[in-house]
Amino acid sequence: MEQQIKVGISSCVLGEKVRFDSGHKISKFVTKELFPYFEFVPICPEVGSGMTVPRPTIRLVSEEDRIALVETKDASIDHTDQVVSYSKEKVRQLMQDDLCGYIVCAKSPTCGMERVKVYKKGGAESVGVGLFTSELMRAMPWLPVEEDGRLNDPVLKENFITRVYALNDFYQSMGSAPTRGKIVAFHSRYKLILMAHHPTSYKTLGKLVANIKDYDIIEFYQIYREGFMSAIAHRASRKNNTNVLMHLQGYFKRSLDKSEKQELRQVIDDYRVGLLPLLAPLTLIKHYLSAHPDAYLSGQTYLEPYPQELRLRYGL
């Protein structure tokens, strides 16, 4: 059996009863669909930093020079330092662990990724990021981070899972130590994914890899990892996917007869205008690839970025 991919997760999203009211926020998608593929590392920064279950509610408050985490009913009880200290230490541990993604609890003052309420004196409020997640994203800018609720959106879900699998593939491909050859081979397999997600980065990363000899290998590894993960964080648009499909179509110019070419053209066009999901042209291309093998195409991760059993391309 394949080694499971390590993904951090807010404990409550996994179903642990660690919330202020002794409840949880279990995600059925996580526990039913993803559980067979990922090894989840559950973390609750509030409990981890010493708060009790149950506990008074807490919120973020904007002070003159910092964002503080205080109790809602008594703002003089301040948990900021203990949570920040715990978060820094926990994230430092996670950095040693080849973590490939993180699913956080939305709107939480410690775990929220965006649109977390930050209160100000006078009653006005703005939005920010939970204290733990802020530390996580600052220390590991390459890490795919997503909120539990946003994983109900088919496009955001597919993008997050693509990134998790890509980062895991990157780490597995590097083995015990990165080399120039390993990075060039990895980049070659991900060319079409980059083209679909962010054509500008496809070009800039191509130039970067062409000059790999000019860099210290560890420095290059870090620059490439961040650049690559930032590129695929852009969601693959229908227009960019269509360009990739037409690029793939070009590889079969000599091997398909007139009616097969017409069929492939039609299926790609039906995807382009939204009549068919991405799965339809890809299934046909894989069928033609098995009949007319091509080593370069067979190696392209774009054709199967994650297990088909996850059924993520049905909704794209």
XYZ file of C-alpha atoms in Angstrom:
316
model
C 0.000 0.000 0.000
C 1.173 3.530 -0.837
C 2.486 5.608 2.003
C -0.225 8.016 3.133
C 0.300 11.739 2.619
C 0.710 13.826 5.784
C -1.821 16.647 6.080
C -2.324 18.849 9.139
C -5.892 19.543 10.223
C -7.798 21.471 12.878
C -8.774 18.768 15.389
C -12.446 19.832 15.458
C -12.746 19.311 11.656
C -11.669 15.705 12.198
C -14.483 15.296 14.749
C -12.556 15.758 18.001
C -14.669 17.459 20.681
C -12.264 20.287 21.433
C -14.354 23.377 20.705
C -15.263 25.962 23.361
C -18.674 24.264 23.848
C -17.192 20.703 23.869
C -18.461 20.272 20.298
C -16.742 19.586 16.976
C -17.078 20.677 13.333
C -16.607 17.328 11.604
C -16.235 17.441 7.812
C -17.821 14.498 6.014
C -15.654 15.158 2.933
C -12.531 14.852 5.084
C -13.610 11.812 7.101
C -15.307 9.888 4.271
C -13.511 10.857 1.043
C -9.992 11.841 2.097
C -9.363 9.548 5.060
C -8.111 6.586 2.959
C -5.466 8.756 1.266
C -4.137 11.100 3.929
C -2.510 10.652 7.305
C -4.086 13.489 9.257
C -2.105 15.326 11.924
C -4.804 16.871 14.190
C -3.940 20.077 16.054
C -6.032 22.399 18.216
C -3.930 25.465 19.083
C -6.364 26.497 21.825
C -6.225 23.178 23.696
C -2.542 22.762 22.787
C -1.687 26.084 24.396
C -3.415 25.111 27.634
C -7.063 26.194 27.364
C -9.748 23.959 28.821
C -12.712 22.179 27.201
C -15.272 23.671 27.581
C -13.943 27.245 27.810
C -15.128 30.839 27.494
C -15.389 32.122 23.900
C -12.452 34.126 22.568
C -12.002 36.676 19.815
C -9.363 38.750 18.048
C -9.116 42.407 19.025
C -7.077 45.061 17.238
C -4.891 46.960 19.671
C -2.501 49.798 18.828
C 0.427 47.700 17.680
C -0.851 44.117 17.634
C -3.791 41.755 17.241
C -4.708 40.276 20.628
C -6.630 37.094 21.440
C -8.876 37.791 24.415
C -11.945 36.352 26.094
C -15.183 37.757 24.678
C -16.787 38.566 28.042
C -13.629 39.748 29.787
C -11.061 41.343 27.453
C -8.591 41.622 30.337
C -8.031 37.836 30.062
C -5.484 37.721 27.228
C -4.370 34.456 25.601
C -2.220 36.004 22.839
C 1.275 35.214 24.104
C 0.563 31.587 25.022
C -1.131 30.855 21.657
C 1.575 32.611 19.607
C 4.318 30.828 21.553
C 2.585 27.439 21.079
C 2.000 28.174 17.377
C 5.645 29.041 16.688
C 6.867 25.874 18.415
C 4.265 23.627 16.743
C 4.953 25.040 13.282
C 8.691 24.556 13.855
C 7.990 20.849 14.534
C 5.734 20.557 11.464
C 8.484 21.967 9.238
C 10.580 18.878 9.979
C 7.745 16.616 8.911
C 7.323 17.024 5.112
C 3.720 18.104 5.667
C 1.936 18.381 2.294
C -1.182 20.381 3.193
C -3.323 21.756 5.989
C -7.117 21.982 6.461
C -8.167 24.673 8.937
C -11.449 25.525 10.651
C -13.089 28.565 9.048
C -13.679 31.781 11.039
C -11.801 30.491 14.093
C -9.734 33.203 15.868
C -6.819 30.741 15.997
C -7.303 28.626 12.857
C -9.267 30.720 10.331
C -7.499 31.362 7.020
C -9.425 34.460 5.922
C -12.343 36.689 6.908
C -11.801 36.079 10.635
C -13.489 38.886 12.585
C -11.112 41.329 14.275
C -12.882 43.663 16.708
C -11.873 47.237 17.425
C -12.689 49.606 20.245
C -15.860 51.445 19.408
C -17.517 48.352 17.945
C -16.153 48.473 14.384
C -14.645 45.301 12.987
C -12.317 44.243 10.177
C -11.113 40.851 8.972
C -7.884 38.973 9.556
C -6.297 35.537 9.905
C -6.309 33.225 12.946
C -3.121 33.423 15.043
C -1.991 29.830 14.423
C -2.767 29.845 10.700
C -1.020 33.199 10.312
C 2.159 31.671 11.782
C 1.775 28.522 9.639
C 1.421 30.486 6.386
C 4.261 32.846 7.259
C 6.689 30.015 8.044
C 5.618 27.731 5.157
C 4.422 29.952 2.289
C 4.581 26.959 -0.092
C 2.143 24.831 1.950
C -1.391 24.283 0.546
C -3.780 25.613 3.213
C -7.565 25.484 2.837
C -10.624 25.978 5.047
C -13.081 23.172 5.756
C -16.101 25.021 4.320
C -14.373 26.014 1.070
C -13.710 22.324 0.345
C -17.415 22.020 -0.568
C -16.671 24.029 -3.723
C -15.636 21.539 -6.497
C -13.059 23.916 -8.039
C -11.400 24.879 -4.730
C -11.467 21.255 -3.580
C -9.801 19.997 -6.775
C -7.182 22.745 -6.637
C -6.290 21.968 -3.005
C -5.999 18.205 -3.623
C -3.886 18.821 -6.768
C -1.485 20.954 -4.708
C -1.262 18.410 -1.875
C -0.439 15.585 -4.302
C 2.033 17.761 -6.224
C 3.948 18.731 -3.065
C 4.025 15.114 -1.930
C 5.295 14.099 -5.388
C 7.979 16.791 -5.152
C 9.205 15.489 -1.782
C 9.081 11.846 -2.937
C 10.939 12.737 -6.148
C 13.728 14.440 -4.209
C 14.260 11.337 -2.025
C 16.983 11.756 0.580
C 18.479 14.841 -1.121
C 17.569 17.118 -4.032
C 19.762 17.097 -7.144
C 19.615 19.171 -10.319
C 18.607 16.106 -12.309
C 15.705 15.278 -9.962
C 14.336 18.836 -10.087
C 14.613 19.031 -13.906
C 12.807 15.663 -14.237
C 10.060 16.773 -11.819
C 9.595 20.084 -13.651
C 9.343 18.266 -16.979
C 6.478 16.082 -15.673
C 4.563 19.128 -14.432
C 4.849 21.331 -17.529
C 1.227 20.865 -18.588
C -0.081 21.398 -15.042
C 1.824 24.691 -14.890
C 0.467 25.656 -18.320
C -3.095 24.999 -17.081
C -2.727 26.770 -13.748
C -0.589 29.810 -14.563
C 0.968 30.294 -18.030
C 3.155 33.197 -16.817
C 4.742 31.007 -14.121
C 5.112 28.211 -16.677
C 7.438 30.553 -18.597
C 9.295 32.024 -15.602
C 9.869 28.630 -13.941
C 11.042 27.244 -17.302
C 13.696 29.987 -17.485
C 14.629 29.412 -13.844
C 15.125 25.658 -14.383
C 17.173 26.359 -17.534
C 19.639 28.261 -15.298
C 19.729 25.705 -12.471
C 23.519 25.332 -12.762
C 23.951 28.939 -11.573
C 22.491 28.157 -8.132
C 23.474 26.296 -4.996
C 21.186 23.224 -5.070
C 19.569 23.810 -1.647
C 18.905 27.462 -2.472
C 17.407 26.424 -5.838
C 15.256 23.738 -4.186
C 13.717 26.369 -1.884
C 13.182 28.966 -4.646
C 11.673 26.377 -6.982
C 9.387 24.832 -4.332
C 7.887 28.209 -3.438
C 7.577 29.340 -7.075
C 6.022 26.062 -8.197
C 3.507 25.843 -5.331
C 2.560 29.510 -5.754
C 1.949 28.896 -9.494
C -0.403 25.957 -8.991
C -2.284 27.786 -6.229
C -3.869 29.665 -9.170
C -6.942 27.729 -10.205
C -6.782 26.144 -13.663
C -9.304 28.043 -15.828
C -11.455 26.524 -18.570
C -9.545 28.659 -21.091
C -6.111 27.438 -19.891
C -7.294 23.813 -19.717
C -8.577 24.136 -23.287
C -5.149 25.403 -24.406
C -3.495 22.394 -22.760
C -5.984 20.002 -24.394
C -5.277 21.533 -27.811
C -1.558 21.206 -27.101
C -2.111 17.509 -26.291
C -4.191 17.101 -29.449
C -1.160 18.199 -31.490
C 0.758 15.085 -30.396
C -1.744 12.879 -32.264
C -1.564 14.737 -35.599
C 0.087 11.843 -37.419
C -1.463 8.914 -35.584
C -5.228 9.625 -35.746
C -7.433 9.298 -38.796
C -9.751 12.085 -39.965
C -12.824 10.986 -37.974
C -10.800 10.456 -34.763
C -9.274 13.931 -35.093
C -12.719 15.403 -35.648
C -14.117 13.586 -32.591
C -11.277 14.828 -30.377
C -11.671 18.378 -31.681
C -15.399 18.263 -30.973
C -15.031 16.914 -27.420
C -12.421 19.599 -26.600
C -14.740 22.265 -28.015
C -17.687 20.920 -26.003
C -15.535 21.215 -22.873
C -14.476 24.757 -23.882
C -18.095 25.961 -24.049
C -19.130 24.139 -20.859
C -21.161 21.261 -22.338
C -18.804 18.567 -21.035
C -16.625 18.230 -17.918
C -12.820 18.148 -18.193
C -12.971 14.394 -17.620
C -14.485 13.817 -21.121
C -11.606 15.089 -23.330
C -9.041 13.657 -20.898
C -10.618 10.193 -21.083
C -10.503 10.305 -24.888
C -6.882 11.529 -24.895
C -5.871 8.706 -22.519
C -7.638 6.238 -24.816
C -5.666 7.493 -27.834
C -2.453 7.553 -25.795
C -2.834 3.869 -24.923
C -3.277 3.100 -28.645
C -0.430 5.431 -29.731
C 2.102 5.582 -26.860
C 4.229 8.681 -26.309
C 6.811 8.656 -23.503
C 6.662 12.420 -22.850
C 2.854 12.530 -22.659
C 2.643 9.369 -20.544
C 4.890 11.077 -17.992
C 2.715 14.218 -17.740
C 1.106 14.425 -14.294
C -1.687 16.552 -15.811
C -3.333 13.381 -17.109
C -3.655 11.987 -13.570
C -2.593 14.397 -10.804
C -4.252 12.310 -8.033
C -6.100 8.968 -7.775
C -9.093 8.796 -10.128
C -11.127 7.309 -7.268
C -11.372 10.795 -5.733
C -13.658 11.710 -8.713
C -12.633 15.378 -8.595
C -12.740 16.146 -12.314
C -16.436 15.278 -12.689
C -17.372 18.766 -11.490
C -14.864 20.767 -13.556
